[in-house]
Amino acid sequence: MTGLGAVFRPQLPPERLRSIACLADDAGLEELWLWEDCFLEGGISTAAAALAWTRRLRVGVGLLPVPLRNVAVAAMEAATLHRLFPGRAMLGVGHGVQDWMEQVGARAESPLTLLREHLGVLRALLRGERVTTKDGRYVRLDDVALDWPPPPETAVPVFAGATGPRTLRLSGEAADGTILTAVTPPDGVRRARRLIDEGRHAAGRTDAHRVVVYLLTATGPGAEARLRAELAAEGRSGVPDLGAAGDAAAVAKAVRALAGAGADTVILQPTADEPDPEGFIRFTAEKVRPLVP
């Protein structure tokens, strides 16, 4: 079955999160994804709150920028969430927006090298391993292990946000899943899957690799105009088969197209000017979900 979820965009103030997370939980939505965009809201703090307010909802952070996150701290935070809320927390990491990383003095000369080192160490720490990496270019630990790693029976997948070919291959090699942005049409998902599989093959990996894709979505009055305006602002107005606007049938069709191209989970991303965020959650859970196999 194709997974389905929605994004709580950090353009909304943090105090709106509780009502939306509880509504998603009550409506039976499977997943709610949060962003750590500069300089809006923290990913771990919002995820912890959303998980505490809900009973069954899975909460993803897509994603934490690794230049801002010491890997030991990231592992401590992730392990804590997984012990408090087994099976319900999902963590993604990525390069971060380079302009923002420059703005805060954290930009790496080689973002790919940093992400590779971070992924390897983060996954090892979450497996309960003791890690020493004194020769890393960016990630250097000396005899570090978590005192409270996730329980061995708890699956702790680490996702990587990826767009370019090298990062997609790295995600296949070194991550447990990949997050694709909302500017990824079905053809882009197929291409990403091929590159991810190249990385998996090179690393000899045969385990499952989950691909999560955001789908820019607008429904209700002015849906088409809102979608087109946001795509134009992203410089993507000429890309075919990008985003979805209209009723549940139109959105479900776009979800199925992404799933057919290789997405395991599709996360509906409202436009930044969505006039009814709570209504968007109900629409996703009650109208679109029944139309997605």
PDB file of C-alpha atoms in Angstrom, residues 2 29 41 47 85 99 169 197 199 262 270 292:
ATOM      1  CA  THR A   2       1.202   3.486  -0.798  1.00  0.00           C
ATOM      2  CA  LEU A  29      -3.716  10.167   8.895  1.00  0.00           C
ATOM      3  CA  GLU A  41      10.985  26.095  13.805  1.00  0.00           C
ATOM      4  CA  ALA A  47       8.528  16.391  16.561  1.00  0.00           C
ATOM      5  CA  PHE A  85       7.775   6.825  21.009  1.00  0.00           C
ATOM      6  CA  ASP A  99      22.747  30.033   1.438  1.00  0.00           C
ATOM      7  CA  ARG A 169      23.639   7.604  -5.079  1.00  0.00           C
ATOM      8  CA  ASP A 197      19.683   1.660  -6.746  1.00  0.00           C
ATOM      9  CA  GLY A 199      24.313   3.397  -4.805  1.00  0.00           C
ATOM     10  CA  GLY A 262       8.656   4.378  -7.443  1.00  0.00           C
ATOM     11  CA  PRO A 270       0.055  22.453   1.099  1.00  0.00           C
ATOM     12  CA  VAL A 292      -5.128   5.643  -2.966  1.00  0.00           C
TER      13      VAL A 292
END
